Amino acid sequence: MRLKIIIVLTILTGITGSPSITIRPEVELVDNKQRISEQNLVTETDEVVEDVMATGELNPNHYPAQRAAKVVQHYINTLYGSPFKVFHLHRVHSGNAEDVADSGRKYQLEISVQEMISNTSGKCSAEVFFSRGDKQHSPQVQVMCEELLKINTTKEEDAFYQHLKKNTSLLSAEYLPDSHGHIEPDMKPLWHLASVASSFIMLNESTQDTLFNMAQVANVTQLATESDQLKFEYLILLHEMVSQEIIRWKLLVSWCPPEGVKVLQMEKLPHCHECEKPPNTN
Amino acid sequence: MGEITNWMDQIVKENPNVVTKVDYGKTYENRTISLLKIGSKSASAKKAIWMDCGIHAREWISPAFCQYFINQLLQTYKTDPKMEQMMKNMDFYVTPVLNVDGYIYSWTDNSTRLWRKNRTPGPEGCECLGTDLNRNFDINWGTLGISFNCCSIVYPGKSAVSEAEAQAITDFVGNRTDEILCFLTIHSYGQMLLIPYGHPNVIAPNENELMEVGLAAAEAMKKVHGKQYTVGTSPDILYSFSGSSKDWARLQGIPFAFTFELRDDGTYGFELPEDQIQPASEEAYSGALHIITHVHDKEFIKPTSTAATVAAMLWTTMMAVFVTSTVIV
């Protein structure tokens, strides 16, 4: 009886607690991950941080689902993008990842995608496969979107196409957007076209360790053509978020409304430490 | 940068009762690093909030936000009783541009716009220059998310706190770790609120509270213009990295440390259009204010401790009754 009372009293004392005590666990198991002490941050540790790949249901806000979803954005742009249609990842709603034997990793995603010019959103279901091993392929994507891809931009595309075809002078521009985020309205279609063309590169280059956005069009020059296609030479700056690097690509791009955007040639340029003005500026 | 410096002097002139300018360091190119100390004057040392902007040169929305923040403090404290109370109880240390050299360089011409690092020359034999200041702080320095290639954009420097700009913060904040309740560092882009730590296996003791406050701040930000901000540790939502200012601040014992990654989500990236400066600042302000208010109220308004004292007294009395009744039996 006495023992029971003592136990009860101890528990009661425990409940009141003391607001001034801070409990600082040295090692804590959270989500089955062994957490190490803050003290390890003070000294340089040699320990290898194991990159444990998330499997099963993914947190849609965490980077594995986000990076895979970005790949879907690039893929959609390569298929459906134009100077008047550019898609952007809006949200990841849910995701799942699983290893595929020894060949790679497959992601299943439910996402929302926004078409930037018409400002319409829609949901998409997608699968992204990243291959592993010696033969590094670009990710393979399958996607199904409700409604979003049926946006009609024929009028604007035809008008723009005809305007350039009739024009005797060839278009050129540099720094889209400029340092202040400004793009001349006349130049916006060329900026959109660049976004779509870079999507081909960004799709090819993407892995589970990258997140690409187009940072800026350094310059664009329209080239004369005999064919129906309009042709442009671009120098594009990509931003890779994980390494934070700016990567420069030279692209030869063709476009006409019936055939869509094509990248005819692509060349990765060397890292530019103190970039000078691009050569074809006056 | 000249405009910003002139503006800072102007702010001091116009608000002499509440604003002082403090020069607390020099950059590599020998430019002054300054902050504005904002708060009602007090005889004794006050608790404080730290905010720095422009640690990465190309993130132009960041210095713009610090200026907006300062303007908001000075406009609202005279009419808003809550802000008046916070200004009385705390000081705000706000650095509009930390990486002055890098920021000025990024304004040189179109080709320099995307510069990130500071302007310290590389080690001997290196053809490149610049150190990533947010990899240079003395916290598991040089271990994660860095490259020792001196040309790399995430080169962490030749040693921990080798950089004058990082040293300035380390000295100023380091001397005031008991004073400073909250450390906010402002970046772009990505629309995120990052909490410590940058190491995937280290958990801050108050991670739950940091997440809770962060999520509430993001909710507040979304209410302003509908923009979504993701909240979490860098290893979870972005990438792992060492040597960051917010990690260092947290490990010094400053309980609340957040990195803000402002607009946008990749459409314009670093070159955010001018017409987005105002809305981006408005939403960031509401997020920062939420965190600051929580931190302030936790320190200065303590209903829970009163309740705990009463509860403790009740239990002690009941325990005494138990013991005496047992003894009698």
Coordinates of C-alpha atoms in Angstrom, one line a residue:
Chain A
M1 CA 0.0 0.0 0.0
R2 CA 2.7 2.4 1.0
L3 CA 4.7 1.5 -2.1
K4 CA 1.7 2.2 -4.3
I5 CA 1.3 5.6 -2.7
I6 CA 5.0 6.4 -3.2
I7 CA 4.6 5.4 -6.9
V8 CA 1.5 7.5 -7.3
L9 CA 3.3 10.5 -5.6
T10 CA 6.3 10.1 -7.9
I11 CA 4.0 10.1 -11.0
L12 CA 2.2 13.1 -9.7
T13 CA 5.4 15.0 -9.1
G14 CA 6.5 14.0 -12.6
I15 CA 3.3 15.5 -14.1
T16 CA 3.8 19.0 -12.6
G17 CA 7.3 19.0 -14.0
S18 CA 9.5 22.0 -14.0
P19 CA 9.3 24.5 -16.9
S20 CA 13.0 25.3 -16.5
I21 CA 14.5 21.9 -17.4
T22 CA 15.4 21.5 -21.1
I23 CA 15.8 17.9 -22.1
R24 CA 18.6 17.7 -24.7
P25 CA 18.8 14.1 -26.0
E26 CA 22.2 13.0 -27.2
V27 CA 20.9 10.4 -29.5
E28 CA 17.3 10.1 -30.6
L29 CA 15.6 7.7 -32.9
V30 CA 13.2 9.6 -35.2
D31 CA 11.4 7.8 -38.0
N32 CA 13.8 4.9 -37.5
K33 CA 16.7 7.1 -38.5
Q34 CA 19.5 7.2 -36.1
R35 CA 20.0 10.8 -35.1
I36 CA 23.4 11.9 -33.9
S37 CA 24.1 14.6 -31.4
E38 CA 24.4 18.3 -32.2
Q39 CA 28.0 18.0 -30.7
N40 CA 29.0 16.2 -33.9
L41 CA 28.5 19.5 -35.8
V42 CA 31.2 21.1 -33.8
T43 CA 34.0 18.9 -34.9
E44 CA 34.6 17.9 -38.5
T45 CA 33.3 14.4 -38.8
D46 CA 34.6 11.9 -41.3
E47 CA 31.5 9.9 -41.2
V48 CA 29.9 9.2 -44.5
V49 CA 26.4 10.5 -44.7
E50 CA 24.5 7.7 -46.3
D51 CA 22.0 8.9 -48.8
V52 CA 19.2 6.6 -48.0
M53 CA 16.8 6.6 -50.9
A54 CA 13.2 7.1 -49.9
T55 CA 11.0 4.2 -50.8
G56 CA 7.3 3.6 -50.6
E57 CA 5.0 6.5 -49.9
L58 CA 6.8 9.8 -50.3
N59 CA 6.3 13.1 -48.5
P60 CA 5.2 15.3 -51.4
N61 CA 7.0 18.3 -49.9
H62 CA 10.3 16.5 -49.6
Y63 CA 13.0 16.7 -52.3
P64 CA 12.7 13.2 -53.9
A65 CA 9.1 13.7 -55.0
Q66 CA 9.8 17.4 -55.9
R67 CA 12.8 16.5 -58.1
A68 CA 10.9 13.7 -59.9
A69 CA 7.9 16.0 -60.5
K70 CA 10.1 18.7 -62.0
V71 CA 11.2 16.1 -64.6
V72 CA 7.5 15.7 -65.5
Q73 CA 7.3 19.4 -66.1
H74 CA 10.3 19.3 -68.5
Y75 CA 8.7 16.3 -70.3
I76 CA 5.3 18.0 -70.8
N77 CA 7.0 21.1 -72.2
T78 CA 9.0 19.0 -74.8
L79 CA 5.8 17.5 -76.0
Y80 CA 3.3 20.3 -75.8
G81 CA 5.2 23.5 -75.3
S82 CA 5.3 26.4 -77.8
P83 CA 6.0 30.1 -77.8
F84 CA 2.5 30.5 -76.4
K85 CA 2.3 27.5 -74.1
V86 CA 4.7 26.9 -71.2
F87 CA 4.0 24.5 -68.3
H88 CA 5.2 24.8 -64.8
L89 CA 5.0 22.4 -61.9
H90 CA 2.6 23.8 -59.4
R91 CA 2.3 21.3 -56.6
V92 CA 3.0 17.7 -55.8
H93 CA 0.0 16.0 -54.1
S94 CA 1.4 12.6 -53.5
G95 CA 4.2 10.3 -54.6
N96 CA 5.5 6.8 -54.4
A97 CA 8.9 5.3 -55.2
E98 CA 10.1 1.8 -55.7
D99 CA 13.3 0.2 -56.8
V100 CA 13.2 -1.7 -60.0
A101 CA 15.5 -4.8 -59.7
D102 CA 19.0 -3.4 -60.3
S103 CA 18.0 -1.2 -63.2
G104 CA 16.7 1.9 -61.5
R105 CA 14.0 3.6 -59.5
K106 CA 10.4 4.3 -60.5
Y107 CA 8.3 7.2 -59.1
Q108 CA 4.6 7.5 -59.3
L109 CA 3.3 11.0 -58.8
E110 CA 0.1 13.0 -58.6
I111 CA 0.8 16.6 -59.4
S112 CA -0.7 19.9 -60.4
V113 CA 0.7 21.7 -63.4
Q114 CA 0.0 25.2 -64.5
E115 CA 0.1 26.7 -68.0
M116 CA 1.8 30.0 -67.4
I117 CA 0.3 32.2 -70.2
S118 CA -3.4 31.2 -69.9
N119 CA -2.9 30.8 -66.1
T120 CA -4.8 27.5 -66.1
S121 CA -4.1 24.6 -63.8
G122 CA -4.8 20.9 -64.1
K123 CA -3.9 17.7 -62.4
C124 CA -1.6 15.0 -63.9
S125 CA -0.7 11.5 -63.0
A126 CA 2.9 10.6 -63.9
E127 CA 5.5 7.9 -63.8
V128 CA 9.2 8.8 -63.8
F129 CA 11.9 6.2 -64.2
F130 CA 15.5 7.0 -63.4
S131 CA 18.0 4.4 -64.5
R132 CA 20.9 3.3 -62.4
G133 CA 24.3 1.8 -63.4
D134 CA 26.8 2.3 -66.1
K135 CA 24.5 3.3 -68.9
Q136 CA 23.1 6.6 -67.7
H137 CA 20.0 7.3 -69.7
S138 CA 17.8 10.3 -69.4
P139 CA 14.7 9.7 -67.2
Q140 CA 11.8 8.1 -68.9
V141 CA 8.4 9.7 -68.3
Q142 CA 4.8 8.8 -68.8
V143 CA 2.1 11.3 -68.0
M144 CA -1.7 11.7 -68.2
C145 CA -3.2 15.1 -67.6
E146 CA -6.8 16.0 -67.5
E147 CA -7.9 18.8 -69.9
L148 CA -4.7 20.9 -69.4
L149 CA -3.0 19.8 -72.6
K150 CA -5.9 20.7 -74.8
I151 CA -5.4 24.5 -74.4
N152 CA -5.8 26.1 -77.8
T153 CA -3.2 28.5 -78.8
T154 CA -3.4 28.1 -82.6
K155 CA -4.5 31.7 -83.3
E156 CA -1.5 33.3 -81.4
E157 CA 1.0 30.8 -82.8
D158 CA -0.2 31.3 -86.4
A159 CA -0.1 35.1 -86.0
F160 CA 3.4 35.1 -84.5
Y161 CA 4.6 32.7 -87.2
Q162 CA 3.2 34.7 -90.0
H163 CA 4.6 37.9 -88.6
L164 CA 8.1 36.5 -88.5
K165 CA 7.9 34.9 -91.9
K166 CA 6.8 38.2 -93.5
N167 CA 9.5 40.2 -91.6
T168 CA 12.5 41.0 -93.7
S169 CA 14.8 41.5 -90.8
L170 CA 15.8 38.8 -88.4
L171 CA 15.0 39.0 -84.7
S172 CA 17.6 39.0 -82.0
A173 CA 17.7 39.8 -78.3
E174 CA 19.8 39.4 -75.3
Y175 CA 19.2 38.9 -71.6
L176 CA 15.7 37.7 -71.3
P177 CA 14.7 38.5 -68.6
D178 CA 17.1 41.4 -67.9
S179 CA 18.7 42.0 -64.5
H180 CA 15.4 43.5 -63.2
G181 CA 13.2 40.6 -64.4
H182 CA 11.9 42.6 -67.3
I183 CA 11.1 41.2 -70.8
E184 CA 9.8 43.3 -73.6
P185 CA 6.3 42.1 -74.6
D186 CA 7.5 41.5 -78.2
M187 CA 10.2 39.3 -76.9
K188 CA 8.1 37.1 -74.6
P189 CA 7.4 34.5 -77.2
L190 CA 11.1 34.0 -77.8
W191 CA 11.6 33.6 -74.0
H192 CA 8.8 31.1 -73.9
L193 CA 10.3 29.2 -76.8
A194 CA 13.6 29.2 -74.9
S195 CA 11.9 27.6 -71.9
V196 CA 10.5 24.9 -74.1
A197 CA 13.8 24.3 -75.9
S198 CA 15.7 24.1 -72.6
S199 CA 13.2 21.6 -71.3
F200 CA 14.7 19.1 -73.8
I201 CA 18.1 19.7 -72.2
M202 CA 16.8 19.8 -68.6
L203 CA 14.9 16.5 -69.3
N204 CA 18.1 14.8 -70.6
E205 CA 20.3 16.0 -67.9
S206 CA 18.0 15.4 -64.9
T207 CA 18.8 12.8 -62.3
Q208 CA 17.5 12.2 -58.8
D209 CA 20.2 14.6 -57.6
T210 CA 19.3 17.6 -59.7
L211 CA 16.6 20.2 -60.0
F212 CA 16.8 22.4 -63.1
N213 CA 15.2 25.8 -64.0
M214 CA 16.0 28.1 -66.9
A215 CA 17.8 31.0 -65.3
Q216 CA 18.1 33.4 -68.3
V217 CA 18.4 33.6 -72.1
A218 CA 21.8 35.2 -72.6
N219 CA 21.1 35.8 -76.2
V220 CA 18.9 34.7 -79.1
T221 CA 19.5 35.2 -82.9
Q222 CA 17.0 34.3 -85.6
L223 CA 18.6 32.5 -88.5
A224 CA 17.6 32.7 -92.1
T225 CA 15.9 29.6 -93.4
E226 CA 14.6 28.4 -96.7
S227 CA 12.2 25.9 -95.1
D228 CA 8.9 26.5 -93.4
Q229 CA 10.6 26.3 -90.0
L230 CA 11.7 29.3 -88.1
K231 CA 15.2 28.8 -86.8
F232 CA 16.9 30.3 -83.7
E233 CA 20.3 30.1 -82.1
Y234 CA 20.1 30.4 -78.4
L235 CA 22.7 30.8 -75.6
I236 CA 20.8 29.7 -72.5
L237 CA 21.7 29.7 -68.8
L238 CA 20.3 26.9 -66.7
H239 CA 20.3 27.0 -62.9
E240 CA 20.9 23.6 -61.2
M241 CA 19.5 24.0 -57.7
V242 CA 21.4 21.3 -55.9
S243 CA 24.9 22.3 -57.0
Q244 CA 23.7 25.9 -57.4
E245 CA 25.7 26.1 -60.6
I246 CA 24.8 28.1 -63.7
I247 CA 25.3 25.9 -66.8
R248 CA 25.6 27.4 -70.3
W249 CA 24.1 25.7 -73.3
K250 CA 24.1 26.7 -77.0
L251 CA 21.0 25.5 -78.8
L252 CA 19.8 25.4 -82.4
V253 CA 16.1 25.4 -82.3
S254 CA 13.4 25.1 -84.9
W255 CA 9.7 25.8 -84.7
C256 CA 6.6 26.0 -86.7
P257 CA 3.0 25.6 -85.6
P258 CA 2.3 22.2 -87.1
E259 CA 5.6 20.6 -86.1
G260 CA 6.2 22.2 -82.7
V261 CA 9.5 22.9 -81.0
K262 CA 12.6 20.9 -82.0
V263 CA 16.1 21.1 -80.8
L264 CA 18.4 20.4 -83.8
Q265 CA 21.8 20.9 -82.1
M266 CA 22.9 21.3 -78.5
E267 CA 26.2 22.1 -77.1
K268 CA 27.2 22.4 -73.4
L269 CA 29.6 25.3 -73.1
P270 CA 32.5 25.4 -70.6
H271 CA 32.0 26.9 -67.2
C272 CA 32.5 30.6 -67.4
H273 CA 34.2 32.1 -64.3
E274 CA 34.2 35.7 -65.2
C275 CA 31.9 35.8 -68.3
E276 CA 32.5 38.4 -70.8
K277 CA 29.8 39.8 -73.0
P278 CA 28.6 37.3 -75.6
P279 CA 30.4 37.6 -78.9
N280 CA 27.5 38.5 -81.1
T281 CA 26.5 41.7 -79.3
N282 CA 27.1 45.1 -81.0
Chain B
M1 CA 24.5 49.9 -53.1
G2 CA 25.1 53.6 -52.9
E3 CA 21.3 54.2 -52.8
I4 CA 21.0 51.7 -50.0
T5 CA 23.7 53.3 -47.9
N6 CA 22.2 56.7 -48.4
W7 CA 18.8 55.4 -47.5
M8 CA 20.2 53.9 -44.3
D9 CA 21.7 57.2 -43.2
Q10 CA 18.4 58.9 -44.1
I11 CA 16.4 56.4 -41.9
V12 CA 18.7 57.2 -38.9
K13 CA 18.2 60.9 -39.5
E14 CA 14.4 60.6 -39.6
N15 CA 14.1 58.3 -36.6
P16 CA 16.8 59.2 -34.2
N17 CA 14.9 58.0 -31.2
V18 CA 14.7 54.4 -32.4
V19 CA 17.3 53.8 -35.0
T20 CA 21.1 53.6 -34.8
K21 CA 23.5 52.5 -37.5
V22 CA 26.2 50.1 -36.4
D23 CA 29.2 49.3 -38.6
Y24 CA 30.3 45.9 -37.6
G25 CA 32.7 44.6 -40.2
K26 CA 34.6 45.1 -43.4
T27 CA 34.3 43.2 -46.6
Y28 CA 37.3 41.7 -48.5
E29 CA 37.4 44.8 -50.7
N30 CA 37.3 46.9 -47.5
R31 CA 33.7 48.1 -47.7
T32 CA 31.8 48.7 -44.5
I33 CA 29.2 46.1 -43.4
S34 CA 26.4 47.9 -41.5
L35 CA 23.2 47.1 -39.8
L36 CA 20.4 49.3 -38.4
K37 CA 19.6 48.7 -34.8
I38 CA 15.9 49.5 -34.3
G39 CA 14.1 49.6 -31.0
S40 CA 12.9 51.9 -28.2
K41 CA 16.0 53.2 -26.4
S42 CA 16.7 51.5 -23.1
A43 CA 19.2 51.8 -20.4
S44 CA 19.9 48.1 -20.1
A45 CA 20.6 45.5 -22.8
K46 CA 17.5 44.2 -24.5
K47 CA 16.7 40.9 -26.1
A48 CA 16.9 41.1 -29.8
I49 CA 16.0 39.7 -33.3
W50 CA 18.6 39.3 -35.9
M51 CA 17.9 39.6 -39.7
D52 CA 20.4 39.6 -42.5
C53 CA 19.9 40.0 -46.2
G54 CA 22.1 39.8 -49.3
I55 CA 24.5 37.0 -48.2
H56 CA 24.3 35.7 -51.8
A57 CA 24.9 38.4 -54.4
R58 CA 22.3 37.4 -57.1
E59 CA 19.4 37.1 -54.7
W60 CA 18.3 40.7 -55.2
I61 CA 14.8 40.3 -53.7
S62 CA 16.6 39.7 -50.3
P63 CA 18.1 43.2 -49.7
A64 CA 14.8 44.7 -51.0
F65 CA 13.0 42.8 -48.4
C66 CA 15.2 43.9 -45.5
Q67 CA 14.5 47.5 -46.5
Y68 CA 10.8 46.8 -46.7
F69 CA 11.0 45.2 -43.3
I70 CA 12.7 48.2 -41.7
N71 CA 10.2 50.6 -43.3
Q72 CA 7.3 48.5 -41.9
L73 CA 8.8 48.5 -38.4
L74 CA 9.1 52.2 -38.4
Q75 CA 5.7 52.8 -39.9
T76 CA 3.7 50.5 -37.6
Y77 CA 5.2 50.9 -34.2
K78 CA 3.6 54.3 -33.6
T79 CA 0.1 53.1 -34.3
D80 CA 0.1 49.3 -33.7
P81 CA 0.2 48.6 -30.0
K82 CA 1.7 45.1 -30.5
M83 CA 4.6 46.4 -32.6
E84 CA 5.1 49.2 -30.0
Q85 CA 5.3 46.6 -27.3
M86 CA 7.8 44.5 -29.3
M87 CA 9.9 47.5 -30.0
K88 CA 10.0 48.3 -26.4
N89 CA 11.0 44.8 -25.3
M90 CA 13.4 44.0 -28.1
D91 CA 15.8 45.5 -30.5
F92 CA 15.9 44.5 -34.2
Y93 CA 19.3 44.2 -35.8
V94 CA 18.8 44.3 -39.6
T95 CA 21.6 44.0 -42.2
P96 CA 20.3 45.0 -45.6
V97 CA 23.3 43.8 -47.5
L98 CA 25.9 41.5 -46.0
N99 CA 27.9 40.5 -49.1
V100 CA 28.4 44.1 -50.2
D101 CA 31.3 43.3 -52.7
G102 CA 29.3 40.5 -54.3
Y103 CA 26.2 42.6 -54.5
I104 CA 27.9 45.5 -56.2
Y105 CA 29.6 43.1 -58.6
S106 CA 26.3 41.6 -59.6
W107 CA 25.1 45.1 -60.6
T108 CA 28.1 45.7 -62.8
D109 CA 26.5 44.5 -66.1
N110 CA 24.3 41.8 -67.6
S111 CA 27.1 39.3 -67.5
T112 CA 27.7 39.5 -63.8
R113 CA 24.0 39.3 -62.7
L114 CA 24.2 35.7 -61.6
W115 CA 27.2 36.0 -59.3
R116 CA 26.7 34.3 -55.9
K117 CA 29.8 34.3 -53.8
N118 CA 31.9 37.1 -52.2
R119 CA 34.9 38.5 -54.0
T120 CA 37.9 37.1 -52.1
P121 CA 40.6 35.9 -54.4
G122 CA 41.0 32.1 -54.6
P123 CA 43.9 30.2 -53.1
E124 CA 47.2 30.5 -54.8
G125 CA 47.2 29.0 -58.3
C126 CA 43.4 29.3 -58.6
E127 CA 42.2 31.3 -61.6
C128 CA 38.8 31.9 -60.0
L129 CA 37.7 33.9 -57.0
G130 CA 34.9 34.0 -54.5
T131 CA 33.8 32.0 -51.4
D132 CA 30.2 30.9 -50.8
L133 CA 29.5 32.7 -47.5
N134 CA 26.7 30.3 -46.6
R135 CA 29.2 27.4 -46.5
N136 CA 31.9 29.3 -44.6
F137 CA 30.4 29.4 -41.1
D138 CA 32.0 27.3 -38.4
I139 CA 29.6 24.4 -38.2
N140 CA 30.7 21.1 -39.6
W141 CA 32.6 23.2 -42.1
G142 CA 33.6 21.7 -45.4
T143 CA 31.8 18.5 -45.1
L144 CA 28.5 18.6 -47.0
G145 CA 27.1 20.3 -50.1
I146 CA 30.4 21.9 -50.9
S147 CA 33.3 21.6 -53.3
F148 CA 36.9 22.3 -52.6
N149 CA 37.4 23.2 -56.3
C150 CA 38.0 26.9 -55.8
C151 CA 36.0 27.7 -59.0
S152 CA 32.9 26.0 -57.6
I153 CA 30.0 28.2 -56.7
V154 CA 29.8 26.4 -53.4
Y155 CA 33.5 26.7 -52.5
P156 CA 33.4 27.0 -48.7
G157 CA 36.6 29.0 -48.3
K158 CA 40.1 28.0 -47.3
S159 CA 39.0 27.4 -43.7
A160 CA 36.0 27.9 -41.4
V161 CA 35.1 31.6 -41.0
S162 CA 38.0 32.5 -43.3
E163 CA 35.8 35.2 -44.9
A164 CA 35.5 38.8 -43.5
E165 CA 31.8 38.9 -44.0
A166 CA 31.2 35.6 -42.2
Q167 CA 33.6 36.8 -39.4
A168 CA 31.5 40.0 -39.0
I169 CA 28.4 38.0 -38.2
T170 CA 30.2 35.5 -36.1
D171 CA 31.7 38.3 -34.0
F172 CA 28.6 40.5 -33.6
V173 CA 26.1 37.7 -33.1
G174 CA 28.6 35.6 -31.1
N175 CA 29.0 38.3 -28.5
R176 CA 25.2 38.5 -28.1
T177 CA 24.0 34.9 -28.1
D178 CA 22.2 35.5 -24.7
E179 CA 20.5 38.5 -26.1
I180 CA 19.4 37.2 -29.5
L181 CA 16.2 35.2 -29.5
C182 CA 15.8 34.7 -33.2
F183 CA 18.1 34.6 -36.2
L184 CA 16.5 35.1 -39.6
T185 CA 18.6 35.0 -42.8
I186 CA 17.0 35.9 -46.1
H187 CA 17.6 34.3 -49.5
S188 CA 16.0 33.5 -52.8
Y189 CA 14.6 31.6 -54.7
G190 CA 12.5 28.6 -53.9
Q191 CA 9.6 29.7 -51.7
M192 CA 10.7 27.8 -48.6
L193 CA 11.2 28.2 -44.8
L194 CA 14.3 26.2 -43.8
I195 CA 14.9 25.1 -40.2
P196 CA 18.2 23.7 -38.8
Y197 CA 20.1 21.6 -39.4
G198 CA 21.7 21.1 -42.8
H199 CA 23.0 17.7 -41.7
P200 CA 20.4 15.0 -42.4
N201 CA 21.0 13.1 -39.1
V202 CA 21.1 15.9 -36.6
I203 CA 17.9 17.1 -35.1
A204 CA 17.5 20.4 -33.2
P205 CA 16.1 19.8 -29.7
N206 CA 13.3 22.1 -30.5
E207 CA 12.6 20.9 -34.1
N208 CA 9.0 20.3 -33.3
E209 CA 8.4 23.8 -32.2
L210 CA 10.5 25.2 -35.1
M211 CA 8.3 23.2 -37.6
E212 CA 5.1 24.3 -35.9
V213 CA 6.1 28.0 -35.9
G214 CA 7.4 27.7 -39.5
L215 CA 4.2 26.0 -40.7
A216 CA 2.1 28.7 -39.1
A217 CA 4.3 31.4 -40.7
A218 CA 3.8 29.8 -44.1
E219 CA 0.1 29.7 -43.6
A220 CA 0.2 33.4 -42.8
M221 CA 2.3 34.0 -45.9
K222 CA -0.2 32.1 -48.1
K223 CA -3.0 34.3 -46.9
V224 CA -1.4 37.4 -48.3
H225 CA -1.1 36.6 -52.0
G226 CA -1.8 32.8 -52.3
K227 CA 1.9 31.8 -52.6
Q228 CA 2.9 28.4 -51.2
Y229 CA 6.0 28.2 -49.0
T230 CA 7.3 24.8 -48.1
V231 CA 8.6 24.3 -44.5
G232 CA 11.3 21.8 -43.4
T233 CA 14.9 21.1 -42.8
S234 CA 17.2 21.6 -45.8
P235 CA 18.1 17.9 -46.1
D236 CA 14.4 17.1 -46.3
I237 CA 13.1 19.7 -48.7
L238 CA 16.2 21.0 -50.5
Y239 CA 19.6 19.4 -50.0
S240 CA 22.1 18.7 -47.2
F241 CA 24.8 21.2 -46.6
S242 CA 27.3 22.4 -44.0
G243 CA 28.7 25.8 -42.8
S244 CA 25.4 27.7 -43.0
S245 CA 24.8 30.8 -40.9
K246 CA 21.4 29.6 -39.6
D247 CA 23.0 26.2 -38.4
W248 CA 25.8 28.1 -36.7
A249 CA 23.3 30.4 -35.0
R250 CA 21.2 27.5 -33.8
L251 CA 24.2 25.7 -32.4
Q252 CA 25.2 28.8 -30.5
G253 CA 22.0 28.4 -28.6
I254 CA 19.8 30.9 -30.4
P255 CA 16.6 28.9 -30.2
F256 CA 14.9 30.2 -33.4
A257 CA 16.8 30.2 -36.6
F258 CA 15.2 30.2 -40.0
T259 CA 16.3 30.7 -43.6
F260 CA 13.7 32.3 -45.8
E261 CA 13.9 31.4 -49.5
L262 CA 11.7 34.1 -51.1
R263 CA 10.0 34.2 -54.5
D264 CA 9.8 32.7 -57.0
D265 CA 9.5 29.0 -57.8
G266 CA 11.8 29.0 -60.8
T267 CA 9.9 31.0 -63.5
Y268 CA 12.1 34.1 -63.3
G269 CA 14.3 32.7 -60.5
F270 CA 16.9 35.2 -59.4
E271 CA 15.7 38.0 -61.8
L272 CA 12.4 38.5 -60.1
P273 CA 10.3 41.2 -61.9
E274 CA 10.1 44.6 -60.2
D275 CA 6.4 44.4 -60.0
Q276 CA 6.8 41.4 -57.7
I277 CA 9.0 43.1 -55.2
Q278 CA 6.1 44.6 -53.2
P279 CA 3.9 41.5 -53.0
A280 CA 6.9 39.3 -52.3
S281 CA 7.9 41.6 -49.4
E282 CA 4.4 41.8 -48.1
E283 CA 4.1 38.0 -47.8
A284 CA 7.6 37.6 -46.4
Y285 CA 6.9 40.3 -43.8
S286 CA 3.8 38.5 -42.6
G287 CA 5.8 35.3 -42.2
A288 CA 8.7 37.0 -40.4
L289 CA 6.2 38.9 -38.2
H290 CA 4.5 35.7 -37.2
I291 CA 7.8 34.1 -36.1
I292 CA 8.9 37.3 -34.3
T293 CA 5.6 37.6 -32.5
H294 CA 5.8 34.0 -31.3
V295 CA 9.4 34.5 -30.1
H296 CA 8.5 37.7 -28.4
D297 CA 5.4 36.3 -26.7
K298 CA 7.2 33.2 -25.5
E299 CA 9.9 35.4 -23.8
F300 CA 7.8 38.2 -22.5
I301 CA 4.2 36.9 -22.0
K302 CA 4.3 33.8 -19.9
P303 CA 0.8 32.4 -19.1
T304 CA 2.0 28.8 -19.0
S305 CA 4.5 29.4 -16.2
T306 CA 1.9 31.0 -14.0
A307 CA -0.4 28.0 -14.6
A308 CA 2.5 25.6 -13.9
T309 CA 3.2 27.3 -10.6
V310 CA -0.5 27.0 -9.5
A311 CA -0.6 23.4 -10.6
A312 CA 2.6 22.6 -8.7
M313 CA 1.2 24.2 -5.6
L314 CA -2.0 22.1 -5.9
W315 CA -0.1 18.8 -6.3
T316 CA 2.3 19.6 -3.5
T317 CA -0.6 20.2 -1.1
M318 CA -2.3 17.0 -2.2
M319 CA 0.9 15.1 -1.7
A320 CA 1.3 16.5 1.8
V321 CA -2.3 15.3 2.5
F322 CA -1.5 11.8 1.2
V323 CA 1.7 11.5 3.2
T324 CA 0.1 12.7 6.5
S325 CA -3.0 10.5 6.0
T326 CA -0.8 7.4 5.3
V327 CA 1.4 8.2 8.4
I328 CA -1.7 8.5 10.6
V329 CA -3.0 5.1 9.3

